[in-house]
CSV table of C-alpha atoms in Angstrom, one decimal:
chain,number,residue,atom,x,y,z
H,499,UNK,CA,97.8,67.0,105.4
H,500,UNK,CA,95.7,68.4,108.3
H,501,UNK,CA,92.2,67.2,108.7
H,502,UNK,CA,91.1,70.8,109.2
H,503,UNK,CA,92.5,73.8,107.6
H,504,UNK,CA,92.9,76.6,110.2
H,505,UNK,CA,92.7,80.0,108.7
H,506,UNK,CA,93.6,83.2,110.6
H,507,UNK,CA,91.7,86.3,109.4
H,508,UNK,CA,92.6,89.9,110.0
H,509,UNK,CA,89.0,90.7,110.6
H,510,UNK,CA,89.6,94.5,110.7
H,511,UNK,CA,91.7,94.7,107.5
H,512,UNK,CA,90.5,96.4,104.3
H,513,UNK,CA,88.3,99.3,103.6
H,514,UNK,CA,85.3,98.2,105.7
H,515,UNK,CA,86.7,95.3,107.9
H,516,UNK,CA,84.5,92.8,109.6
H,517,UNK,CA,81.4,93.6,107.5
H,518,UNK,CA,83.1,92.1,104.5
H,519,UNK,CA,85.6,89.7,106.1
H,520,UNK,CA,83.0,87.7,108.1
H,521,UNK,CA,80.4,87.3,105.3
H,522,UNK,CA,83.3,86.4,103.0
H,523,UNK,CA,84.5,83.7,105.4
H,524,UNK,CA,81.0,82.3,105.6
H,525,UNK,CA,80.9,82.0,101.8
H,526,UNK,CA,84.3,80.2,101.8
H,527,UNK,CA,83.2,77.9,104.6
H,528,UNK,CA,80.3,76.6,102.5
H,529,UNK,CA,82.7,75.7,99.8
H,530,UNK,CA,85.3,74.2,102.2
H,531,UNK,CA,83.4,72.8,105.3
H,532,UNK,CA,86.7,71.4,106.6
H,533,UNK,CA,87.9,74.9,107.4
H,534,UNK,CA,88.3,76.5,110.9
H,535,UNK,CA,88.8,80.2,111.6
H,536,UNK,CA,90.6,82.3,114.0
H,537,UNK,CA,89.2,85.8,113.9
H,538,UNK,CA,91.3,88.7,115.1
H,539,UNK,CA,89.8,92.1,115.8
H,540,UNK,CA,87.2,94.0,117.7
H,541,UNK,CA,85.1,91.2,119.3
H,542,UNK,CA,81.9,93.4,119.4
H,543,UNK,CA,82.0,94.1,115.7
H,544,UNK,CA,82.9,90.5,114.9
H,545,UNK,CA,80.2,89.0,117.1
H,546,UNK,CA,77.6,91.3,115.5
H,547,UNK,CA,78.5,89.8,112.1
H,548,UNK,CA,78.9,86.2,113.3
H,549,UNK,CA,75.3,86.3,114.7
H,550,UNK,CA,74.1,86.2,111.1
H,551,UNK,CA,76.2,83.1,110.2
H,552,UNK,CA,75.7,80.3,112.8
H,553,UNK,CA,77.8,77.7,110.8
H,554,UNK,CA,80.7,80.1,110.7
H,555,UNK,CA,80.3,81.0,114.4
H,556,UNK,CA,80.5,77.4,115.3
H,557,UNK,CA,83.7,77.0,113.3
H,558,UNK,CA,85.4,80.1,114.6
H,559,UNK,CA,87.2,81.4,117.6
H,560,UNK,CA,87.4,85.2,118.2
H,561,UNK,CA,90.5,86.8,119.6
H,562,UNK,CA,89.8,90.4,120.7
H,563,UNK,CA,92.1,93.4,119.9
H,564,UNK,CA,91.2,97.0,119.4
H,565,UNK,CA,94.4,97.8,117.5
H,566,UNK,CA,94.1,98.1,113.8
H,567,UNK,CA,96.7,98.9,111.1
H,568,UNK,CA,95.5,101.8,109.0
H,569,UNK,CA,95.3,101.5,105.3
H,570,UNK,CA,97.5,104.7,105.2
H,571,UNK,CA,100.2,103.6,107.6
H,572,UNK,CA,103.7,103.3,106.3
H,573,UNK,CA,105.3,99.8,106.9
H,574,UNK,CA,107.6,101.3,109.5
H,575,UNK,CA,104.7,102.9,111.3
H,576,UNK,CA,102.7,99.7,111.3
H,577,UNK,CA,105.6,97.8,112.8
H,578,UNK,CA,106.0,100.3,115.6
H,579,UNK,CA,102.4,100.8,116.4
H,580,UNK,CA,100.8,97.5,115.4
H,581,UNK,CA,103.5,95.0,116.3
H,582,UNK,CA,102.4,92.3,118.7
H,583,UNK,CA,98.9,93.6,119.3
H,584,UNK,CA,97.2,94.5,116.0
H,585,UNK,CA,94.7,92.2,114.2
H,586,UNK,CA,97.1,91.9,111.3
H,587,UNK,CA,100.1,91.0,113.5
H,588,UNK,CA,98.2,88.5,115.5
H,589,UNK,CA,96.9,86.7,112.4
H,590,UNK,CA,100.5,86.3,111.1
H,591,UNK,CA,101.6,85.3,114.6
H,592,UNK,CA,99.1,82.4,114.6
H,593,UNK,CA,100.8,81.0,111.5
H,594,UNK,CA,104.3,81.3,113.1
H,595,UNK,CA,103.1,79.5,116.3
H,596,UNK,CA,101.4,76.8,114.3
H,597,UNK,CA,98.0,77.8,115.6
H,598,UNK,CA,96.9,78.5,112.0
H,599,UNK,CA,98.0,77.1,108.6
H,600,UNK,CA,97.4,80.4,106.7
H,601,UNK,CA,96.7,84.1,107.4
H,602,UNK,CA,94.5,86.2,105.1
H,603,UNK,CA,94.3,90.0,105.3
H,604,UNK,CA,92.7,92.7,103.2
H,605,UNK,CA,94.7,95.3,105.0
H,606,UNK,CA,97.6,97.6,104.1
H,607,UNK,CA,99.8,95.8,101.6
H,608,UNK,CA,103.1,97.4,102.7
H,609,UNK,CA,102.3,96.8,106.4
H,610,UNK,CA,101.3,93.1,105.7
H,611,UNK,CA,104.5,92.5,103.8
H,612,UNK,CA,106.7,94.1,106.4
H,613,UNK,CA,105.1,92.3,109.3
H,614,UNK,CA,105.0,88.9,107.5
H,615,UNK,CA,108.7,89.2,106.5
H,616,UNK,CA,109.7,90.4,110.0
H,617,UNK,CA,107.8,87.7,111.8
H,618,UNK,CA,108.0,84.7,109.4
H,619,UNK,CA,111.3,85.4,107.6
H,620,UNK,CA,112.1,84.2,104.1
H,621,UNK,CA,112.9,80.8,102.7
H,622,UNK,CA,116.6,80.0,102.2
H,623,UNK,CA,117.9,81.7,99.1
H,624,UNK,CA,115.1,84.3,99.0
H,625,UNK,CA,116.2,87.9,99.8
H,626,UNK,CA,112.7,89.3,99.7
H,627,UNK,CA,109.2,88.0,99.1
H,628,UNK,CA,106.8,88.8,96.3
H,629,UNK,CA,103.0,88.9,95.8
H,630,UNK,CA,102.1,86.2,93.3
H,631,UNK,CA,98.7,85.9,91.7
H,632,UNK,CA,96.9,83.5,89.3
H,633,UNK,CA,95.9,85.5,86.3
H,634,UNK,CA,93.2,84.2,83.9
H,635,UNK,CA,94.3,84.2,80.3
H,636,UNK,CA,93.1,83.2,76.9
H,637,UNK,CA,94.8,79.8,77.2
H,638,UNK,CA,94.2,79.0,80.8
H,639,UNK,CA,95.9,80.6,83.9
H,640,UNK,CA,99.4,82.1,84.4
H,641,UNK,CA,101.3,83.0,87.6
H,642,UNK,CA,102.2,86.7,87.7
H,643,UNK,CA,104.6,88.2,90.1
H,644,UNK,CA,105.5,90.6,91.7
H,645,UNK,CA,102.1,92.3,92.0
H,646,UNK,CA,103.3,95.0,94.4
H,647,UNK,CA,105.2,93.6,97.4
H,648,UNK,CA,108.1,96.0,96.8
H,649,UNK,CA,109.3,98.6,94.3
H,650,UNK,CA,112.3,98.1,92.1
H,651,UNK,CA,114.9,95.3,92.1
H,652,UNK,CA,118.0,94.4,90.2
H,653,UNK,CA,118.6,91.5,87.8
H,654,UNK,CA,119.2,89.0,90.7
H,655,UNK,CA,115.9,89.9,92.2
H,656,UNK,CA,114.1,89.3,88.9
H,657,UNK,CA,115.8,85.9,88.5
H,658,UNK,CA,114.6,85.0,92.0
H,659,UNK,CA,111.1,85.9,91.1
H,660,UNK,CA,111.3,83.7,88.0
H,661,UNK,CA,112.4,80.7,90.0
H,662,UNK,CA,109.7,81.2,92.7
H,663,UNK,CA,107.0,81.8,90.1
H,664,UNK,CA,108.0,78.7,88.3
H,665,UNK,CA,107.9,76.7,91.5
H,666,UNK,CA,104.3,77.9,92.1
H,667,UNK,CA,103.3,77.1,88.5
H,668,UNK,CA,104.8,73.6,88.9
H,669,UNK,CA,102.8,73.0,92.0
H,670,UNK,CA,99.5,74.5,90.9
H,671,UNK,CA,99.4,73.6,87.2
H,672,UNK,CA,101.5,70.4,87.3
H,673,UNK,CA,104.0,71.8,84.8
H,674,UNK,CA,107.5,70.2,84.9
H,675,UNK,CA,109.2,73.1,83.2
H,676,UNK,CA,106.9,76.2,83.0
H,677,UNK,CA,107.7,78.9,80.5
H,678,UNK,CA,108.8,82.2,81.9
H,679,UNK,CA,108.7,85.7,80.3
H,680,UNK,CA,109.9,89.0,81.7
H,681,UNK,CA,107.4,91.8,81.4
H,682,UNK,CA,109.0,94.6,79.3
H,683,UNK,CA,108.1,97.5,76.9
H,684,UNK,CA,109.0,95.4,73.9
H,685,UNK,CA,110.0,91.9,72.9
H,686,UNK,CA,113.3,92.9,71.3
H,687,UNK,CA,116.4,92.1,73.3
H,688,UNK,CA,117.6,95.7,73.2
H,689,UNK,CA,114.4,97.0,74.8
H,690,UNK,CA,114.0,97.9,78.5
H,691,UNK,CA,116.3,99.0,81.3
H,692,UNK,CA,119.7,97.7,82.2
H,693,UNK,CA,118.6,95.4,85.0
H,694,UNK,CA,115.8,93.6,83.1
H,695,UNK,CA,118.3,93.0,80.2
H,696,UNK,CA,120.8,91.6,82.7
H,697,UNK,CA,118.1,89.3,84.1
H,698,UNK,CA,117.3,88.0,80.7
H,699,UNK,CA,121.0,87.3,80.1
H,700,UNK,CA,121.3,85.4,83.4
H,701,UNK,CA,118.2,83.3,82.8
H,702,UNK,CA,119.5,82.2,79.4
H,703,UNK,CA,123.0,81.5,80.8
H,704,UNK,CA,121.7,79.6,83.8
H,705,UNK,CA,119.4,77.3,81.7
H,706,UNK,CA,117.7,76.2,84.9
H,707,UNK,CA,115.9,72.8,84.8
H,708,UNK,CA,113.0,74.3,86.7
H,709,UNK,CA,111.9,76.7,84.0
H,710,UNK,CA,112.1,77.6,80.3
H,711,UNK,CA,112.9,81.2,79.7
H,712,UNK,CA,111.2,82.4,76.5
H,713,UNK,CA,112.2,86.1,76.5
H,714,UNK,CA,110.5,89.4,77.0
H,715,UNK,CA,106.7,89.7,77.1
H,716,UNK,CA,104.7,92.9,76.4
H,717,UNK,CA,101.7,94.0,78.5
H,718,UNK,CA,99.2,92.5,76.1
H,719,UNK,CA,101.0,89.2,76.4
H,720,UNK,CA,99.8,88.6,79.9
H,721,UNK,CA,96.1,88.2,79.0
H,722,UNK,CA,97.1,86.3,75.9
H,723,UNK,CA,98.9,83.7,78.0
H,724,UNK,CA,102.3,84.2,76.4
H,725,UNK,CA,104.0,82.4,79.2
H,726,UNK,CA,103.1,80.2,82.2
H,727,UNK,CA,104.9,82.7,84.5
H,728,UNK,CA,105.2,86.5,83.9
H,729,UNK,CA,107.8,88.2,86.0
H,730,UNK,CA,107.9,91.9,86.8
H,731,UNK,CA,109.2,94.1,89.6
H,732,UNK,CA,106.4,95.2,91.9
H,733,UNK,CA,105.8,98.7,90.6
H,734,UNK,CA,104.9,97.8,87.0
H,735,UNK,CA,103.4,94.5,88.1
H,736,UNK,CA,100.9,96.4,90.4
H,737,UNK,CA,100.0,98.8,87.6
H,738,UNK,CA,99.4,96.0,85.2
H,739,UNK,CA,97.1,94.3,87.7
H,740,UNK,CA,95.1,97.4,88.5
H,741,UNK,CA,94.8,98.3,84.7
H,742,UNK,CA,93.5,94.8,83.9
H,743,UNK,CA,91.0,95.0,86.7
H,744,UNK,CA,89.8,98.4,85.6
H,745,UNK,CA,89.5,97.3,82.0
H,746,UNK,CA,87.4,94.3,83.1
H,747,UNK,CA,85.0,96.5,85.0
H,748,UNK,CA,84.9,98.9,82.1
H,749,UNK,CA,84.1,96.2,79.6
H,750,UNK,CA,81.3,94.9,81.8
H,751,UNK,CA,79.8,98.4,82.0
H,752,UNK,CA,80.0,98.8,78.2
H,753,UNK,CA,78.4,95.5,77.7
H,754,UNK,CA,75.6,96.2,80.2
H,755,UNK,CA,74.9,99.6,78.6
H,756,UNK,CA,74.9,98.2,75.1
H,757,UNK,CA,72.4,95.4,76.0
H,758,UNK,CA,70.0,98.0,77.5
H,759,UNK,CA,70.3,100.5,74.6
H,760,UNK,CA,67.3,99.3,72.6
H,761,UNK,CA,64.5,96.7,72.6
H,762,UNK,CA,66.4,94.7,69.9
H,763,UNK,CA,69.4,94.5,72.1
H,764,UNK,CA,67.3,93.4,75.1
H,765,UNK,CA,65.8,90.6,73.0
H,766,UNK,CA,69.2,89.6,71.7
H,767,UNK,CA,70.4,89.4,75.3
H,768,UNK,CA,67.7,87.0,76.2
H,769,UNK,CA,68.9,84.6,73.5
H,770,UNK,CA,72.6,85.0,74.4
H,771,UNK,CA,72.1,85.2,78.2
H,772,UNK,CA,74.2,82.2,79.0
H,773,UNK,CA,77.1,83.4,76.8
H,774,UNK,CA,77.0,86.8,78.5
H,775,UNK,CA,77.0,85.2,81.9
H,776,UNK,CA,80.1,83.2,81.0
H,777,UNK,CA,81.8,86.3,79.8
H,778,UNK,CA,80.9,88.2,82.9
H,779,UNK,CA,82.3,85.5,85.1
H,780,UNK,CA,85.5,85.4,83.1
H,781,UNK,CA,85.9,89.2,83.5
H,782,UNK,CA,85.0,89.3,87.2
H,783,UNK,CA,88.0,90.5,89.2
H,784,UNK,CA,86.5,89.1,92.4
H,785,UNK,CA,87.3,85.6,91.1
H,786,UNK,CA,91.0,86.3,90.8
H,787,UNK,CA,91.3,88.0,94.2
H,788,UNK,CA,94.0,86.8,96.5
H,789,UNK,CA,97.8,87.1,96.1
H,790,UNK,CA,100.2,84.7,97.8
H,791,UNK,CA,103.1,86.3,99.6
H,792,UNK,CA,105.6,84.0,98.0
H,793,UNK,CA,109.0,83.2,99.6
H,794,UNK,CA,108.0,83.3,103.3
H,795,UNK,CA,108.3,80.5,105.8
H,796,UNK,CA,104.6,80.6,106.2
H,797,UNK,CA,101.5,81.0,104.0
H,798,UNK,CA,100.0,84.5,103.9
H,799,UNK,CA,97.4,85.7,101.4
H,800,UNK,CA,96.7,89.4,100.5
H,801,UNK,CA,93.2,90.3,99.5
H,802,UNK,CA,92.3,93.6,97.8
H,803,UNK,CA,91.2,96.2,100.4
H,804,UNK,CA,88.0,97.4,98.6
H,805,UNK,CA,86.8,93.9,97.6
H,806,UNK,CA,83.2,92.6,98.2
H,807,UNK,CA,82.4,89.7,100.5
H,808,UNK,CA,82.3,87.3,97.5
H,809,UNK,CA,85.7,88.6,96.5
H,810,UNK,CA,87.2,88.2,99.9
H,811,UNK,CA,85.8,84.6,99.9
H,812,UNK,CA,88.0,83.9,96.9
H,813,UNK,CA,91.1,85.1,98.8
H,814,UNK,CA,90.2,82.8,101.6
H,815,UNK,CA,89.8,80.0,99.1
H,816,UNK,CA,93.3,80.7,97.8
H,817,UNK,CA,94.7,80.3,101.3
H,818,UNK,CA,92.8,77.1,101.7
H,819,UNK,CA,94.1,75.6,98.5
H,820,UNK,CA,97.7,76.7,99.2
H,821,UNK,CA,97.5,74.6,102.4
H,822,UNK,CA,95.8,71.7,100.9
H,823,UNK,CA,98.3,71.3,98.1
H,824,UNK,CA,101.2,71.8,100.6
H,825,UNK,CA,102.6,74.7,98.5
H,826,UNK,CA,105.1,75.8,101.0
H,827,UNK,CA,106.9,72.5,101.4
H,828,UNK,CA,106.8,71.8,97.7
H,829,UNK,CA,108.2,75.2,96.7
H,830,UNK,CA,110.9,75.0,99.4
H,831,UNK,CA,111.9,71.5,98.1
H,832,UNK,CA,111.9,72.7,94.5
H,833,UNK,CA,114.0,75.8,95.2
H,834,UNK,CA,116.6,73.9,97.3
H,835,UNK,CA,117.0,70.5,95.5
H,836,UNK,CA,120.3,70.0,93.8
H,837,UNK,CA,122.0,72.6,95.9
H,838,UNK,CA,119.4,75.3,95.5
H,839,UNK,CA,118.2,76.7,92.2
H,840,UNK,CA,118.8,80.2,93.6
H,841,UNK,CA,122.5,79.8,94.4
H,842,UNK,CA,123.3,82.0,91.4
H,843,UNK,CA,120.8,84.7,92.3
H,844,UNK,CA,122.5,87.3,94.6
H,845,UNK,CA,120.5,89.5,97.0
H,846,UNK,CA,118.9,92.7,95.7
H,847,UNK,CA,118.5,96.1,97.6
H,848,UNK,CA,115.1,96.8,98.9
H,849,UNK,CA,113.0,100.0,99.0
H,850,UNK,CA,110.9,99.9,102.2
H,851,UNK,CA,109.7,103.1,103.9
């Protein structure tokens, strides 16, 4: 394990760029003082922010570029215009060259996935990566993937996601044989499209030692913790994520308004303040920010683009933890021991524009 964890940041990524990335990095550095940062982007904007955080400035090196990938660029456009000189590309390049252990970006998801896959390539047996996140549930945490790396996928792709997610759960949660469920519109075996039903049949027939397939899981089963790993193709997985985050914010607003509706409610809040704080912390989407681009030959973390500095700090924390627990090596070992757990999972077509 490295004495210092070097983290490459796309300082211009996200809705507001350096004004969130730099304060977020400063928050994370306080929690992990053994971190170092490579900051890629407009040096003038970065230096203006760094002047407010002397400890971060001391632990950072700024690499100037005035090329930024737009949040609206298509992946193909980003590769053409931002390849080799954008802040996003340079952060990923630092991981490939061994100058950094992990790259973190709040930029364009499609562009980040395209650049990371083009530059870092995938692990043996993986045809395309996925965004995997840790989802807080009623019984702990679950790994959920794919949260939006790509749209669609056949049965073999879903099986690949199940194996990768199980490897991540094994490493993060210490589970020898994590339970796996396929996100579907119902739990009955006849429900869902042809590919998801094929994936279910394959997972049962393969009976992999790395995971225990438990069947289909409906949307409300994610928050209930119905399985240690929830598998979905990227389109529905991203919708589930955004719906959950929106619901959490809505619940917080409802609770805040209810507590301010009368003097009796305000008094009641004073007595139950600690309980409400615990609930607010549990519902805070900032604290589940940071999705790992799973399946690459390098560690890359995607943050939400419109996140706060505190939320971005959690994404940086995720990157730090992935390096410290040596996730990449352990997943690669798990996937390829005994002749590769993915040997039976054929490649799936990809929709990239």
